[in-house]
Amino acid sequence: MKIAIASGKGGTGKTTLSVNLAVFLSETYKTNNIVLIDLDVEEPNSGLFLNGKLISSESKYRMIPKWNPEKCTLCGNCQKVCNFHAVLKLGKKIAVFNELCHGCYACSELCPTGSLPMVKEKMGELKQFEVGNINFIESRLDIGQEQAVPLISQTIDFVENQFDDDSIFIYDSPPGTSCPVIEATKDADIVILITEPTPFGLHDLKLAIETMDELKQEYAVVINRANIGDDSVEKYCKERNIQIIAKIPNDRKIAEIYSKGELIYKQIPEMKEELKKIGKYIFEMKNGEKR
Amino acid sequence: MKEIVVISGKGGTGKTSITASFAYLGADNIVVADCDVDAADLHMLLEPDFAKSEDFYSGEIADINQDLCIKCGECANVCRFNAIPIIDGQFVVNQLNCEGCGYCARICPVNAITNLDNNVGKWFISTTKLNSIMVHARLGIGAENSGKLVAKVKNEAKRIALETKKDFVLVDGSPGIGCPVVSSLSGASFVVIVTEATVSGLHDMKRVYELVKKFNLKAGCIINKYDLNLDVSTEIKSFLKAENIIHIANLPYDESFTRAMVEGKTIVETKKDKNNNLKSIIIDSWNKIKEETN
């Protein structure tokens, strides 16, 4: 069972929900098959709320071409076949601009003399932690690496190989509606969209819903900071028959607990009540009572 | 002409609300660029008229002509992005996965594959409710945010600012540290980092500042919700000091920001006496930023 927690707008509570839900589920259902994965590789935050024990750490790489001048005839085919202008023939040299390369292999495989072998370039770090009986995976993009998608995709592969299919996977996804979010949510069984009841929240929720519809993905909504703004998110969901599974109250105390990197539900009973609703929703789906 | 870029690392720290306030304060001397093309919100506070709209094309996408295809599967073989699955016995392009590298089209033995221009969204030149010019965009659903649309928005804003002799281009950036952020940072005269006094606010601003440093840009910081956690605030301040980042202002935790947003207003437009303090801090911040760019 794969649950992706996403949102169009940033800062609406994706990480708060992901970490609180993961720990709540593992404690309440006494299960040891909860896997929490931080896929917001540009700015991974889940780990700040979890006191985990590091189990393993590995560098993650992407493949880019590297010029080997020995046999190169400077025919310029590499430059011709690169749609991203990442390979240029400059005088008597071939220059590769790593940050422009998408790793399609065309220049390398279509080079008549094999002068552009693909080599590994480090793009980030994947770490595995144990937090109580939760498995927590965090991937972190190196600063200066511009493309999040390859690291997100490798992280999902890692997780799927490492853990039982029967596990409950919680993906803390990146914000927005473009490629990184799509990569993080496309294989999920359900996407929980968390938003806040404000004009910005509603606007970005609509974008996120359009994206999920495009992916033909199932989704439900959680409202965070309920009552801080207006009722337009609720109205919108009602009109479109979108299920609102929980409403996390607006409370300065919650913001203060969050600011310290602590879990909300252990101090705020109302938060625990809302997590129970989400837990119930997830287990009903898992047991096939929904859909 | 100076270019001020507002970023945050973490989402939801108040970047757009603060940018909109600056846009209000600097109205007739500013061209605004909303470079958060992925989840653009600034228009809700500045009410642009979408007067000029243009499609934006970036890169290509493969298209297989089924009448010519001999089903040899070479295209799917060379594709590194799993973008050519077999559906109902036909090789088809998964548009969300296709990166537009064109490798498949090059090796297709019967030339059944063509590359089509990829429409990734729309961009607009508008007049706002403040009578200022705003350049903004809307990335298409599922389109790749490669930073090219961001660059387009920024460059148009710059061109207009130069032509109309405005002193500032004010850029609202996107969260994160990837392509769109890199693209919005390039050429900045001054970077404003809006963070919040939370462990994640601190963590994320440190990461995005690493990027700012790589570009050798001058930066300042606004600590939003500074009173939420005074220990973290202190930690942020020592980081600013150590890195020579200008501490522009502290803003208190205040739900008036949200109330103003619900009314479609920037905080500096609201009349309530209670907000005077927030208002004056933001006015001071804007003046400080203007001085720093001189």
Short mmCIF file of C-alpha atoms in Angstrom, two decimals, chain A residues 103-281:
data_model
loop_
_atom_site.label_atom_id
_atom_site.label_comp_id
_atom_site.label_asym_id
_atom_site.label_seq_id
_atom_site.Cartn_x
_atom_site.Cartn_y
_atom_site.Cartn_z
CA GLY A 103 21.33 11.11 -19.46
CA CYS A 104 19.68 9.86 -22.68
CA TYR A 105 22.90 8.09 -23.87
CA ALA A 106 22.40 9.24 -27.49
CA CYS A 107 25.79 10.97 -27.81
CA SER A 108 27.55 8.05 -26.19
CA GLU A 109 25.91 5.19 -28.07
CA LEU A 110 25.83 6.97 -31.43
CA CYS A 111 29.51 8.00 -31.28
CA PRO A 112 31.25 6.06 -34.10
CA THR A 113 34.49 5.71 -32.12
CA GLY A 114 33.09 5.18 -28.61
CA SER A 115 34.75 8.34 -27.39
CA LEU A 116 31.99 9.40 -25.02
CA PRO A 117 31.65 6.60 -22.47
CA MET A 118 28.96 7.12 -19.82
CA VAL A 119 30.38 7.61 -16.33
CA LYS A 120 28.84 8.01 -12.90
CA GLU A 121 28.22 11.45 -11.43
CA LYS A 122 27.14 11.72 -7.79
CA MET A 123 23.83 13.49 -7.37
CA GLY A 124 22.90 12.79 -3.79
CA GLU A 125 22.82 10.58 -0.75
CA LEU A 126 20.28 7.99 0.34
CA LYS A 127 20.10 7.15 4.04
CA GLN A 128 18.17 4.48 5.84
CA PHE A 129 17.19 4.95 9.50
CA GLU A 130 15.32 2.99 12.12
CA VAL A 131 12.91 5.05 14.20
CA GLY A 132 11.37 2.70 16.75
CA ASN A 133 9.82 0.09 14.48
CA ILE A 134 9.49 2.44 11.52
CA ASN A 135 11.86 2.27 8.58
CA PHE A 136 12.70 5.78 7.44
CA ILE A 137 14.44 6.54 4.13
CA GLU A 138 15.73 9.97 3.27
CA SER A 139 17.28 11.09 -0.02
CA ARG A 140 19.11 14.38 -0.24
CA LEU A 141 20.07 16.09 -3.50
CA ASP A 142 23.59 17.55 -3.58
CA ILE A 143 23.58 21.36 -3.73
CA GLY A 144 24.15 22.42 -7.33
CA GLN A 145 22.41 19.35 -8.77
CA GLU A 146 19.40 20.73 -10.56
CA GLN A 147 17.32 17.69 -11.41
CA ALA A 148 15.37 16.04 -8.60
CA VAL A 149 13.57 13.43 -10.70
CA PRO A 150 16.38 10.87 -11.18
CA LEU A 151 17.06 10.78 -7.42
CA ILE A 152 13.35 10.44 -6.58
CA SER A 153 13.01 7.62 -9.06
CA GLN A 154 16.08 5.75 -7.71
CA THR A 155 14.81 6.20 -4.16
CA ILE A 156 11.46 4.64 -5.01
CA ASP A 157 13.28 1.74 -6.72
CA PHE A 158 15.42 1.25 -3.62
CA VAL A 159 12.40 1.21 -1.32
CA GLU A 160 10.44 -1.20 -3.50
CA ASN A 161 13.34 -3.64 -3.61
CA GLN A 162 14.15 -3.36 0.05
CA PHE A 163 10.75 -3.80 1.69
CA ASP A 164 7.83 -6.18 1.62
CA ASP A 165 4.99 -5.38 -0.76
CA ASP A 166 2.66 -5.71 2.20
CA SER A 167 4.26 -2.68 3.93
CA ILE A 168 2.56 0.66 4.28
CA PHE A 169 4.69 3.13 2.35
CA ILE A 170 4.25 6.82 3.15
CA TYR A 171 5.84 9.11 0.56
CA ASP A 172 6.46 12.67 1.76
CA SER A 173 6.39 14.35 -1.66
CA PRO A 174 7.87 17.61 -2.98
CA PRO A 175 5.63 20.68 -3.45
CA GLY A 176 4.31 21.90 -6.79
CA THR A 177 2.66 20.21 -9.74
CA SER A 178 5.50 19.48 -12.15
CA CYS A 179 7.88 16.54 -12.75
CA PRO A 180 9.18 15.90 -9.21
CA VAL A 181 5.62 15.59 -7.83
CA ILE A 182 4.56 13.38 -10.70
CA GLU A 183 7.54 11.10 -10.13
CA ALA A 184 6.72 10.89 -6.41
CA THR A 185 2.99 10.23 -6.80
CA LYS A 186 2.50 8.30 -10.04
CA ASP A 187 2.85 4.82 -8.54
CA ALA A 188 0.93 5.52 -5.32
CA ASP A 189 -2.31 3.70 -4.53
CA ILE A 190 -3.74 6.87 -3.05
CA VAL A 191 -2.59 10.48 -2.91
CA ILE A 192 -3.51 12.55 0.12
CA LEU A 193 -3.54 16.21 -0.87
CA ILE A 194 -3.03 18.48 2.10
CA THR A 195 -4.08 22.10 1.79
CA GLU A 196 -5.09 25.11 3.79
CA PRO A 197 -8.42 26.92 3.53
CA THR A 198 -7.10 30.11 1.94
CA PRO A 199 -7.15 31.52 -1.61
CA PHE A 200 -3.55 30.34 -2.19
CA GLY A 201 -4.36 26.94 -0.73
CA LEU A 202 -7.45 26.48 -2.90
CA HIS A 203 -5.75 27.72 -6.07
CA ASP A 204 -2.83 25.33 -5.68
CA LEU A 205 -5.11 22.49 -4.62
CA LYS A 206 -6.97 22.88 -7.92
CA LEU A 207 -3.66 22.64 -9.80
CA ALA A 208 -2.70 19.53 -7.83
CA ILE A 209 -6.08 17.96 -8.56
CA GLU A 210 -5.71 18.69 -12.29
CA THR A 211 -2.34 16.94 -12.16
CA MET A 212 -3.76 13.93 -10.31
CA ASP A 213 -6.65 13.72 -12.80
CA GLU A 214 -4.13 13.74 -15.63
CA LEU A 215 -2.30 10.85 -13.93
CA LYS A 216 -5.66 9.11 -13.36
CA GLN A 217 -4.64 8.94 -9.75
CA GLU A 218 -6.99 8.50 -6.77
CA TYR A 219 -6.89 11.21 -4.16
CA ALA A 220 -8.52 12.59 -1.02
CA VAL A 221 -8.04 15.86 0.82
CA VAL A 222 -6.86 16.82 4.30
CA ILE A 223 -7.43 20.42 5.39
CA ASN A 224 -4.72 21.86 7.61
CA ARG A 225 -5.13 25.00 9.73
CA ALA A 226 -8.88 24.57 9.42
CA ASN A 227 -10.73 27.83 10.12
CA ILE A 228 -7.76 30.08 9.43
CA GLY A 229 -9.25 31.40 6.20
CA ASP A 230 -12.59 30.82 4.49
CA ASP A 231 -14.81 27.87 3.51
CA SER A 232 -13.98 27.88 -0.21
CA VAL A 233 -11.88 24.69 -0.08
CA GLU A 234 -14.71 22.78 1.57
CA LYS A 235 -17.26 24.12 -0.90
CA TYR A 236 -15.03 23.20 -3.81
CA CYS A 237 -14.48 19.64 -2.55
CA LYS A 238 -18.19 19.19 -1.90
CA GLU A 239 -19.11 20.35 -5.41
CA ARG A 240 -16.60 17.99 -6.95
CA ASN A 241 -17.40 15.08 -4.65
CA ILE A 242 -13.89 14.96 -3.30
CA GLN A 243 -13.63 13.35 0.08
CA ILE A 244 -12.19 15.42 2.93
CA ILE A 245 -10.81 12.81 5.31
CA ALA A 246 -9.56 15.04 8.12
CA LYS A 247 -9.31 18.60 9.33
CA ILE A 248 -6.31 19.60 11.41
CA PRO A 249 -7.18 22.57 13.60
CA ASN A 250 -5.51 25.96 13.35
CA ASP A 251 -3.63 26.47 16.59
CA ARG A 252 -0.55 28.52 17.39
CA LYS A 253 0.46 25.77 19.81
CA ILE A 254 0.71 23.32 16.90
CA ALA A 255 2.98 25.76 15.07
CA GLU A 256 5.16 26.05 18.16
CA ILE A 257 5.48 22.27 18.58
CA TYR A 258 6.33 21.99 14.87
CA SER A 259 8.93 24.75 15.18
CA LYS A 260 10.82 22.61 17.72
CA GLY A 261 10.80 19.53 15.53
CA GLU A 262 8.45 17.56 17.81
CA LEU A 263 5.48 15.37 16.97
CA ILE A 264 2.15 17.21 17.21
CA TYR A 265 -0.24 14.39 18.09
CA LYS A 266 1.62 13.45 21.26
CA GLN A 267 0.76 16.86 22.72
CA ILE A 268 -2.46 17.84 20.96
CA PRO A 269 -5.36 15.36 21.40
CA GLU A 270 -7.35 16.89 18.51
CA MET A 271 -4.50 16.01 16.16
CA LYS A 272 -4.64 12.39 17.32
CA GLU A 273 -8.38 12.28 16.57
CA GLU A 274 -7.74 13.46 13.01
CA LEU A 275 -4.93 10.92 12.52
CA LYS A 276 -7.33 8.17 13.66
CA LYS A 277 -9.68 9.17 10.84
CA ILE A 278 -6.86 9.03 8.30
CA GLY A 279 -5.67 5.69 9.70
CA LYS A 280 -9.17 4.28 9.41
CA TYR A 281 -9.43 5.53 5.84
#
